[in-house]
Amino acid sequence: MSTAARAKKTARVLGRVVVALLAVTTLVFSGYFWTALRLVKQNTNTTQILQVLEDIPNSPPVEDGAIDILLVGSDSRTDAQGRPLPADVLRKLRTEGTDTVNTDTIIVMRVPRNGGKASAISIPRDTYLPIAGYREDKINSAYGAVKFLTAERLQAEGVTDQQERERRSDEAGRKALVQAVQDLTGMRVDHYAEINLYGFYLLTEVIGGVQVCLKAGTSDPNSGANFRAGPQTISGGDALSFVRQRNMPGGDLGRIARQQVFMSQAMKQLLSAGTFTDPGKMSGLLDAVSKSVVVDQKLDIATLATQAQGLASGNVEFATIPVTSIDGRNERGQSIVTVDREAVKAWVAQQIGETAKPAPSSVAPTSETPSTPSRFGPEKLLSLDGAHAVAAARQDVPCVD
């Protein structure tokens, strides 16, 4: 056999070996990932929200060509089992113990059934609208207000078991929030996922912080958001302050831009930091999930994980509903975000491709209305090379206000 022939044969053999090693590595990693996913599912708290959603009047059709998941960030001062958080934990969260529950983050993740690109539509927390079973108020009060009123009613009716009151009042609060979202957007909520402050705190600690970038330094004594300009890694209480800062350009809309960038970077870091193959990190993740995450009983965790990969890679488009004002005032003197509800429905329909583009007069772009969706992060998905993956996770971080 000639030297050239031997070299060619050797190259073929080496090529096969490399392909085999890559295949084995992928299978091993996939095994770790799906085993970890099963553990996460076992540690996730569930809610029967889908059962109560069937009673919501005038709900949009179930079959609308996509799976719509309502993602909620709650500032609850209890864990996912309804147990009050200790005082030392509240201090870490830079918040205080109260009986109220506000939903600081409200996002509808839309996953087309035909395999098209997913989208995420954010709703400002101060959006002012009618809340079923309550009154006209900020959308972030829907959960907490209806939960409180329901708990009072149940106690008056003789429901003495506190855990039962907690469970039923939580379901009522979630139902009110879902109804408000559906009425505002015209979208049918198919699934529900909620994480509280404590889980957010724990998650950022587990993944070693999240890379962010600010255009200018900030100082907010109320939230503790004191950050320098430029790229930096934040976690724990600092991460909470970053996404909850109030005194910033654009008000609620500026905060949403931060949340969107932060979510994308956090998912990128979660999927690239070896979390699912590191026993210590995996233990921390399971602890965070068990204390803070609630999903509906039929939500497929694998589907959610797939979308997390899309979120991390920049393959999910973010957008925020159009608003008419970010500095309105209601009759009680509260600062609110006002919207034209019909214009919002028309805009959402356009975003999800259900109707033709609405007339310019109905959704006119303003300084407070994002005109195009935003995408954050590189195209590359999950990498098997941990070192390169972490490096990639720290690149291309958009700077925000």
Short mmCIF file of C-alpha atoms in Angstrom, two decimals:
data_model
loop_
_atom_site.label_atom_id
_atom_site.label_comp_id
_atom_site.label_asym_id
_atom_site.label_seq_id
_atom_site.Cartn_x
_atom_site.Cartn_y
_atom_site.Cartn_z
CA MET A 1 0.00 0.00 0.00
CA SER A 2 1.35 3.42 -0.97
CA THR A 3 2.11 6.14 1.57
CA ALA A 4 -0.76 8.26 0.22
CA ALA A 5 -3.19 5.34 0.51
CA ARG A 6 -2.08 4.60 4.08
CA ALA A 7 -2.51 8.29 5.00
CA LYS A 8 -5.96 8.34 3.44
CA LYS A 9 -6.97 5.18 5.35
CA THR A 10 -5.61 6.59 8.61
CA ALA A 11 -7.56 9.80 8.07
CA ARG A 12 -10.76 7.80 7.51
CA VAL A 13 -10.19 5.80 10.70
CA LEU A 14 -9.45 8.94 12.71
CA GLY A 15 -12.55 10.57 11.27
CA ARG A 16 -14.70 7.65 12.35
CA VAL A 17 -13.15 7.71 15.83
CA VAL A 18 -13.86 11.41 16.18
CA VAL A 19 -17.46 10.96 15.02
CA ALA A 20 -17.89 8.04 17.43
CA LEU A 21 -16.47 10.04 20.33
CA LEU A 22 -18.72 12.97 19.54
CA ALA A 23 -21.73 10.65 19.37
CA VAL A 24 -20.85 9.03 22.71
CA THR A 25 -20.23 12.43 24.32
CA THR A 26 -23.57 13.71 23.04
CA LEU A 27 -25.40 10.63 24.31
CA VAL A 28 -23.71 10.84 27.71
CA PHE A 29 -24.53 14.53 27.99
CA SER A 30 -28.09 13.93 26.85
CA GLY A 31 -28.38 11.21 29.48
CA TYR A 32 -27.22 13.63 32.15
CA PHE A 33 -29.57 16.31 30.86
CA TRP A 34 -32.72 14.17 30.76
CA THR A 35 -31.93 12.56 34.11
CA ALA A 36 -31.51 16.03 35.55
CA LEU A 37 -34.74 17.10 33.90
CA ARG A 38 -36.61 14.24 35.57
CA LEU A 39 -35.20 15.31 38.94
CA VAL A 40 -36.28 18.90 38.31
CA LYS A 41 -39.77 17.71 37.43
CA GLN A 42 -39.98 15.66 40.62
CA ASN A 43 -39.01 18.72 42.69
CA THR A 44 -41.35 21.17 40.97
CA ASN A 45 -44.53 22.26 42.72
CA THR A 46 -47.74 22.08 40.71
CA THR A 47 -50.96 24.03 40.62
CA GLN A 48 -54.44 23.01 39.43
CA ILE A 49 -54.80 26.34 37.64
CA LEU A 50 -55.81 24.69 34.34
CA GLN A 51 -58.96 23.33 35.96
CA VAL A 52 -60.11 26.75 37.16
CA LEU A 53 -59.19 28.32 33.82
CA GLU A 54 -61.97 26.34 32.18
CA ASP A 55 -64.46 28.58 34.01
CA ILE A 56 -63.10 31.89 32.66
CA PRO A 57 -65.83 33.53 30.56
CA ASN A 58 -65.17 34.64 26.97
CA SER A 59 -61.81 32.85 26.79
CA PRO A 60 -60.10 32.79 23.37
CA PRO A 61 -60.24 29.47 21.45
CA VAL A 62 -58.04 26.67 22.78
CA GLU A 63 -56.65 25.76 19.35
CA ASP A 64 -54.94 28.87 18.03
CA GLY A 65 -51.90 27.29 16.43
CA ALA A 66 -49.52 27.69 19.37
CA ILE A 67 -48.83 26.85 23.00
CA ASP A 68 -48.97 30.00 25.13
CA ILE A 69 -47.18 29.83 28.49
CA LEU A 70 -47.75 32.59 31.05
CA LEU A 71 -44.44 33.22 32.88
CA VAL A 72 -44.90 35.04 36.18
CA GLY A 73 -42.31 36.50 38.53
CA SER A 74 -43.87 36.93 41.97
CA ASP A 75 -42.60 38.96 44.92
CA SER A 76 -44.25 36.57 47.37
CA ARG A 77 -42.72 36.55 50.85
CA THR A 78 -43.49 32.84 51.19
CA ASP A 79 -41.90 29.82 49.56
CA ALA A 80 -43.69 27.64 47.00
CA GLN A 81 -45.36 25.65 49.79
CA GLY A 82 -46.82 28.83 51.33
CA ARG A 83 -44.41 28.91 54.29
CA PRO A 84 -43.30 32.43 55.36
CA LEU A 85 -39.68 33.23 54.50
CA PRO A 86 -37.42 33.76 57.54
CA ALA A 87 -36.35 37.31 58.42
CA ASP A 88 -32.72 36.63 57.42
CA VAL A 89 -33.85 35.50 53.96
CA LEU A 90 -36.00 38.61 53.54
CA ARG A 91 -32.96 40.73 54.37
CA LYS A 92 -30.98 38.94 51.63
CA LEU A 93 -33.83 39.65 49.22
CA ARG A 94 -33.74 43.33 50.23
CA THR A 95 -37.45 43.31 50.94
CA GLU A 96 -39.76 43.11 53.91
CA GLY A 97 -42.38 40.68 55.12
CA THR A 98 -45.91 41.63 53.99
CA ASP A 99 -49.14 39.79 53.25
CA THR A 100 -49.37 41.16 49.71
CA VAL A 101 -48.35 39.38 46.50
CA ASN A 102 -47.41 41.38 43.41
CA THR A 103 -46.43 39.94 40.04
CA ASP A 104 -43.46 42.05 38.99
CA THR A 105 -42.83 40.11 35.76
CA ILE A 106 -45.60 39.06 33.36
CA ILE A 107 -44.58 37.48 30.06
CA VAL A 108 -46.52 35.33 27.61
CA MET A 109 -44.20 32.88 25.83
CA ARG A 110 -45.75 31.75 22.53
CA VAL A 111 -44.49 28.49 21.00
CA PRO A 112 -45.94 27.78 17.52
CA ARG A 113 -47.06 24.18 17.01
CA ASN A 114 -45.60 24.17 13.51
CA GLY A 115 -42.07 24.60 14.85
CA GLY A 116 -41.81 28.31 14.05
CA LYS A 117 -39.82 30.80 16.11
CA ALA A 118 -41.07 31.40 19.64
CA SER A 119 -41.89 34.88 20.89
CA ALA A 120 -42.20 36.47 24.32
CA ILE A 121 -44.62 39.32 24.94
CA SER A 122 -44.07 41.40 28.09
CA ILE A 123 -46.81 43.27 29.95
CA PRO A 124 -45.77 46.21 32.17
CA ARG A 125 -46.58 45.51 35.83
CA ASP A 126 -48.35 48.88 36.26
CA THR A 127 -50.72 48.38 33.30
CA TYR A 128 -54.11 49.71 34.43
CA LEU A 129 -57.14 47.59 33.53
CA PRO A 130 -60.28 45.92 34.94
CA ILE A 131 -59.60 42.92 37.20
CA ALA A 132 -62.39 40.35 37.48
CA GLY A 133 -63.63 39.97 41.05
CA TYR A 134 -61.88 43.14 42.17
CA ARG A 135 -61.79 46.56 40.48
CA GLU A 136 -59.83 48.53 37.90
CA ASP A 137 -56.22 48.46 39.06
CA LYS A 138 -52.64 47.63 38.10
CA ILE A 139 -52.32 44.18 36.56
CA ASN A 140 -49.61 43.23 39.06
CA SER A 141 -52.18 43.49 41.87
CA ALA A 142 -54.61 40.99 40.31
CA TYR A 143 -53.07 37.91 41.90
CA GLY A 144 -52.52 39.39 45.37
CA ALA A 145 -55.78 41.32 45.70
CA VAL A 146 -58.05 38.47 44.61
CA LYS A 147 -56.02 36.00 46.69
CA PHE A 148 -56.52 38.18 49.80
CA LEU A 149 -60.25 38.67 49.21
CA THR A 150 -60.73 34.95 48.56
CA ALA A 151 -58.84 33.97 51.73
CA GLU A 152 -61.05 36.32 53.77
CA ARG A 153 -64.19 34.85 52.23
CA LEU A 154 -63.07 31.27 52.85
CA GLN A 155 -62.31 32.03 56.48
CA ALA A 156 -65.74 33.62 56.89
CA GLU A 157 -67.26 30.50 55.33
CA GLY A 158 -65.63 28.34 58.00
CA VAL A 159 -62.62 26.96 56.09
CA THR A 160 -60.30 26.66 59.09
CA ASP A 161 -57.42 24.75 57.51
CA GLN A 162 -54.79 27.38 56.64
CA GLN A 163 -53.11 25.30 53.93
CA GLU A 164 -56.49 24.72 52.24
CA ARG A 165 -57.26 28.46 52.35
CA GLU A 166 -53.80 29.17 50.95
CA ARG A 167 -54.22 26.69 48.10
CA ARG A 168 -57.69 27.86 47.09
CA SER A 169 -56.91 31.55 47.42
CA ASP A 170 -53.74 31.09 45.35
CA GLU A 171 -55.77 29.43 42.60
CA ALA A 172 -58.26 32.31 42.65
CA GLY A 173 -55.45 34.86 42.43
CA ARG A 174 -53.77 33.06 39.54
CA LYS A 175 -57.10 32.76 37.75
CA ALA A 176 -57.69 36.52 38.06
CA LEU A 177 -54.23 37.23 36.64
CA VAL A 178 -54.71 34.82 33.73
CA GLN A 179 -58.11 36.33 32.93
CA ALA A 180 -56.62 39.85 32.94
CA VAL A 181 -53.87 38.73 30.55
CA GLN A 182 -56.33 36.99 28.22
CA ASP A 183 -58.74 39.94 28.20
CA LEU A 184 -55.90 42.36 27.44
CA THR A 185 -54.05 40.40 24.76
CA GLY A 186 -56.69 38.16 23.20
CA MET A 187 -54.30 35.21 23.66
CA ARG A 188 -55.37 31.92 25.24
CA VAL A 189 -53.15 30.93 28.18
CA ASP A 190 -52.45 27.20 27.84
CA HIS A 191 -49.89 26.80 30.63
CA TYR A 192 -48.68 28.60 33.72
CA ALA A 193 -45.21 28.87 35.31
CA GLU A 194 -44.35 31.00 38.35
CA ILE A 195 -41.12 31.74 40.23
CA ASN A 196 -40.85 33.82 43.40
CA LEU A 197 -38.15 36.19 44.62
CA TYR A 198 -36.39 33.56 46.68
CA GLY A 199 -36.03 31.20 43.73
CA PHE A 200 -34.70 33.99 41.56
CA TYR A 201 -32.11 34.75 44.25
CA LEU A 202 -31.09 31.09 44.63
CA LEU A 203 -30.91 30.46 40.89
CA THR A 204 -28.47 33.30 40.27
CA GLU A 205 -26.28 32.00 43.10
CA VAL A 206 -26.29 28.47 41.65
CA ILE A 207 -25.11 29.53 38.18
CA GLY A 208 -22.39 31.81 39.50
CA GLY A 209 -24.07 35.08 38.58
CA VAL A 210 -25.36 36.63 35.38
CA GLN A 211 -23.40 38.86 33.03
CA VAL A 212 -25.09 42.22 32.38
CA CYS A 213 -24.05 45.57 30.95
CA LEU A 214 -25.30 49.07 31.81
CA LYS A 215 -24.97 52.18 29.67
CA ALA A 216 -24.56 54.34 32.79
CA GLY A 217 -24.09 53.90 36.52
CA THR A 218 -27.21 53.69 38.69
CA SER A 219 -28.16 54.48 42.27
CA ASP A 220 -31.52 53.58 43.79
CA PRO A 221 -31.71 53.50 47.62
CA ASN A 222 -35.17 51.88 47.52
CA SER A 223 -34.16 48.74 45.61
CA GLY A 224 -30.45 48.82 46.40
CA ALA A 225 -29.63 48.99 42.68
CA ASN A 226 -26.20 50.64 42.87
CA PHE A 227 -24.21 49.59 39.81
CA ARG A 228 -21.36 51.01 37.77
CA ALA A 229 -21.51 51.48 34.02
CA GLY A 230 -20.31 48.71 31.72
CA PRO A 231 -20.29 44.89 31.87
CA GLN A 232 -20.43 43.14 35.25
CA THR A 233 -21.57 39.89 36.84
CA ILE A 234 -24.37 40.07 39.40
CA SER A 235 -26.15 37.51 41.57
CA GLY A 236 -28.33 37.15 44.66
CA GLY A 237 -29.65 40.42 46.09
CA ASP A 238 -27.84 42.47 43.44
CA ALA A 239 -29.61 40.54 40.67
CA LEU A 240 -32.98 41.21 42.29
CA SER A 241 -32.16 44.90 42.59
CA PHE A 242 -31.10 45.00 38.94
CA VAL A 243 -34.46 43.78 37.62
CA ARG A 244 -36.60 45.62 40.21
CA GLN A 245 -35.08 49.12 40.09
CA ARG A 246 -37.76 51.79 39.90
CA ASN A 247 -36.04 55.16 39.25
CA MET A 248 -34.77 54.53 35.75
CA PRO A 249 -35.29 55.92 32.23
CA GLY A 250 -38.51 54.69 30.65
CA GLY A 251 -40.04 53.60 33.96
CA ASP A 252 -41.86 50.30 33.55
CA LEU A 253 -40.72 49.91 29.94
CA GLY A 254 -37.08 50.40 30.90
CA ARG A 255 -37.44 47.80 33.63
CA ILE A 256 -38.91 45.34 31.14
CA ALA A 257 -35.95 45.83 28.78
CA ARG A 258 -33.66 44.92 31.68
CA GLN A 259 -35.75 41.87 32.54
CA GLN A 260 -35.70 40.65 28.96
CA VAL A 261 -31.92 40.95 28.65
CA PHE A 262 -31.42 39.42 32.09
CA MET A 263 -33.66 36.43 31.32
CA SER A 264 -31.80 35.72 28.09
CA GLN A 265 -28.39 35.93 29.79
CA ALA A 266 -29.53 33.87 32.81
CA MET A 267 -30.79 31.04 30.59
CA LYS A 268 -27.59 31.17 28.56
CA GLN A 269 -25.53 30.88 31.73
CA LEU A 270 -27.74 28.13 33.18
CA LEU A 271 -27.30 25.98 30.07
CA SER A 272 -23.58 26.64 29.68
CA ALA A 273 -22.28 26.48 33.24
CA GLY A 274 -22.32 22.70 33.57
CA THR A 275 -25.30 22.95 35.91
CA PHE A 276 -26.81 19.63 34.88
CA THR A 277 -23.55 17.67 35.16
CA ASP A 278 -22.16 19.28 38.33
CA PRO A 279 -23.62 17.51 41.41
CA GLY A 280 -23.22 20.58 43.61
CA LYS A 281 -24.88 22.93 41.14
CA MET A 282 -27.58 20.40 40.39
CA SER A 283 -28.37 20.09 44.09
CA GLY A 284 -28.61 23.88 44.34
CA LEU A 285 -30.89 24.01 41.30
CA LEU A 286 -33.23 21.38 42.76
CA ASP A 287 -33.33 23.27 46.05
CA ALA A 288 -34.21 26.51 44.24
CA VAL A 289 -36.93 24.78 42.20
CA SER A 290 -38.54 23.09 45.20
CA LYS A 291 -38.69 26.35 47.15
CA SER A 292 -39.81 28.69 44.43
CA VAL A 293 -41.24 27.26 41.20
CA VAL A 294 -44.90 26.46 40.57
CA VAL A 295 -46.22 25.16 37.24
CA ASP A 296 -49.54 23.78 36.09
CA GLN A 297 -49.92 20.02 36.31
CA LYS A 298 -49.89 19.47 32.54
CA LEU A 299 -46.92 21.63 31.61
CA ASP A 300 -44.26 19.48 29.98
CA ILE A 301 -40.94 20.39 31.60
CA ALA A 302 -39.13 19.14 28.48
CA THR A 303 -41.02 21.71 26.40
CA LEU A 304 -40.06 24.43 28.85
CA ALA A 305 -36.42 23.27 28.75
CA THR A 306 -36.42 23.39 24.95
CA GLN A 307 -37.70 26.95 25.03
CA ALA A 308 -35.05 27.84 27.60
CA GLN A 309 -32.42 26.76 25.07
CA GLY A 310 -34.09 28.95 22.44
CA LEU A 311 -34.18 31.84 24.91
CA ALA A 312 -30.48 31.40 25.65
CA SER A 313 -29.51 31.31 21.97
CA GLY A 314 -31.42 34.41 21.00
CA ASN A 315 -33.98 32.38 19.05
CA VAL A 316 -36.87 33.90 20.99
CA GLU A 317 -38.10 37.36 20.02
CA PHE A 318 -39.05 39.72 22.85
CA ALA A 319 -41.60 42.48 22.49
CA THR A 320 -43.60 44.69 24.86
CA ILE A 321 -47.24 45.68 24.41
CA PRO A 322 -47.91 49.25 23.21
CA VAL A 323 -48.87 51.76 25.88
CA THR A 324 -50.36 55.25 25.76
CA SER A 325 -48.55 56.62 28.84
CA ILE A 326 -45.98 55.46 31.38
CA ASP A 327 -46.63 58.25 33.89
CA GLY A 328 -50.41 58.29 34.31
CA ARG A 329 -52.23 58.64 37.64
CA ASN A 330 -55.38 56.90 38.80
CA GLU A 331 -58.05 58.37 41.08
CA ARG A 332 -56.08 57.09 44.11
CA GLY A 333 -52.98 59.00 43.04
CA GLN A 334 -50.99 55.90 42.06
CA SER A 335 -48.54 55.96 39.18
CA ILE A 336 -49.89 53.75 36.39
CA VAL A 337 -49.22 52.68 32.80
CA THR A 338 -52.22 53.34 30.56
CA VAL A 339 -53.11 51.35 27.45
CA ASP A 340 -55.66 51.32 24.65
CA ARG A 341 -56.94 47.77 25.15
CA GLU A 342 -58.29 47.37 21.62
CA ALA A 343 -55.00 48.65 20.20
CA VAL A 344 -53.13 46.13 22.33
CA LYS A 345 -55.26 43.27 20.95
CA ALA A 346 -54.67 44.47 17.39
CA TRP A 347 -50.92 44.73 18.02
CA VAL A 348 -50.76 41.24 19.57
CA ALA A 349 -52.74 39.79 16.65
CA GLN A 350 -50.21 41.35 14.28
CA GLN A 351 -47.28 40.01 16.32
CA ILE A 352 -48.56 36.44 16.30
CA GLY A 353 -49.64 36.63 12.68
CA GLU A 354 -53.38 36.23 13.13
CA THR A 355 -54.54 39.31 11.21
CA ALA A 356 -53.38 41.85 8.71
CA LYS A 357 -51.43 44.86 9.94
CA PRO A 358 -53.79 47.22 11.84
CA ALA A 359 -54.33 50.79 10.76
CA PRO A 360 -51.54 53.15 11.88
CA SER A 361 -54.01 55.17 13.97
CA SER A 362 -54.80 52.18 16.21
CA VAL A 363 -51.23 51.36 17.21
CA ALA A 364 -49.18 54.42 16.44
CA PRO A 365 -45.50 54.06 17.39
CA THR A 366 -44.45 56.42 20.19
CA SER A 367 -41.40 56.77 22.40
CA GLU A 368 -43.21 54.43 24.76
CA THR A 369 -44.12 51.78 22.17
CA PRO A 370 -41.42 49.40 20.95
CA SER A 371 -41.70 49.21 17.16
CA THR A 372 -39.78 45.97 16.60
CA PRO A 373 -39.16 42.83 18.64
CA SER A 374 -35.77 42.42 20.33
CA ARG A 375 -33.45 39.43 20.18
CA PHE A 376 -30.61 38.87 22.62
CA GLY A 377 -27.67 36.50 22.35
CA PRO A 378 -25.79 34.56 19.67
CA GLU A 379 -27.27 31.94 17.38
CA LYS A 380 -25.28 29.05 18.86
CA LEU A 381 -27.18 26.66 21.12
CA LEU A 382 -25.94 24.53 24.01
CA SER A 383 -22.27 23.57 23.72
CA LEU A 384 -20.68 20.37 25.03
CA ASP A 385 -17.40 22.18 25.67
CA GLY A 386 -17.93 23.75 29.10
CA ALA A 387 -15.02 26.22 28.94
CA HIS A 388 -15.99 27.53 25.50
CA ALA A 389 -19.67 27.61 26.45
CA VAL A 390 -19.03 29.77 29.50
CA ALA A 391 -16.87 32.09 27.42
CA ALA A 392 -19.63 32.35 24.80
CA ALA A 393 -22.17 33.09 27.52
CA ARG A 394 -20.18 36.18 28.50
CA GLN A 395 -20.03 37.66 25.01
CA ASP A 396 -22.49 39.83 23.16
CA VAL A 397 -24.21 41.14 26.28
CA PRO A 398 -26.44 44.06 25.21
CA CYS A 399 -25.97 47.21 27.30
CA VAL A 400 -29.21 48.65 28.71
CA ASP A 401 -30.24 51.74 30.67
#
